[in-house]
Amino acid sequence: MGVEPENTLRSFVAAQQAGLDVIELDLHLSKDGALVVMHDAEVDRTTDGTGPIAEKTLAELRALDAGRGERVPVFEEVLDAVRTPLQAEIKDVTAARALAEVMRRRDLVSRVEVSSFHDEAVAEIARLVPGVRTALVAGRYGTDVVERAKAVGAPTLCLDIRRLTLEIAERAHAAGLRVIGWVVNTQDHLRLVRALQLDGATTDYPEIKRTARFTA
């Protein structure tokens, strides 16, 4: 999020207050198996610490400053802090299994959509949580991304707006898939979203919602 420290409770509350339709977050597993919210696999860019998340315990991660005194949140803290629907991005099959346990225990099928760049992670969460809504994310892709989404049962594609073409958008829509563009932070990208008739977009700046409906 471009106006608050990213992937912190502060940013999620701000996104909810801005009236965003969906809040996107990223999940990793700590060394002791906790689902923590952070974009990168390492803590270096967004905290005052260094090193991979997977090599740190939850207690070690919680001791870090994630910006403006914010702590690295765990997934269930976010669930309790906001009521806006969530899109949770998972990085691998192991994270899919940990997330599935939380989703079943807290009955989150209607509230949480699960996305991933990894086909196998999307397929795994769909197997473990019947009825879950899933999205396949892609940054480098061609028209084959439509078949990939269909193969893992993902009804939504989240695609890098800089590579998205009319051919891909039309092929996805013809296959019955929703198409979300990311990251849409400029008016030029917003015009492209409209020209391609996309179903939505992801942004770092909630104020852009004045002209369209987005996730943050």
GROMACS .gro file of C-alpha atoms in nm, residues 5-6 12 15 25-26 32-33 44 52-53 61 66 75 85 99 153 157 161 181-182 187 194 200:
model
   24
    5PRO     CA    1   0.364   0.072   0.573
    6GLU     CA    2   0.270  -0.220   0.350
   12PHE     CA    3  -0.531  -0.275   0.621
   15ALA     CA    4  -0.778   0.042   0.315
   25LEU     CA    5  -0.226  -0.946   0.148
   26ASP     CA    6   0.069  -1.184   0.119
   32ASP     CA    7   0.782  -2.224   1.363
   33GLY     CA    8   0.491  -2.247   1.120
   44ASP     CA    9   1.507  -0.658   0.468
   52PRO     CA   10   1.452  -1.483   0.527
   53ILE     CA   11   1.118  -1.509   0.703
   61LEU     CA   12   0.952  -1.149   1.350
   66ALA     CA   13   0.763  -0.297   1.004
   75PHE     CA   14  -0.297  -1.358   0.936
   85PRO     CA   15  -1.318  -0.930   0.215
   99LEU     CA   16  -0.402  -2.140   0.532
  153GLY     CA   17  -1.004  -2.448  -1.143
  157LEU     CA   18  -0.678  -1.431  -1.340
  161ILE     CA   19  -0.124  -0.475  -1.648
  181GLY     CA   20  -0.508  -0.606  -1.362
  182TRP     CA   21  -0.218  -0.521  -1.132
  187GLN     CA   22  -0.440   0.721  -1.489
  194ARG     CA   23  -1.134   0.035  -1.902
  200GLY     CA   24  -1.120  -0.500  -1.163
   0.00000   0.00000   0.00000
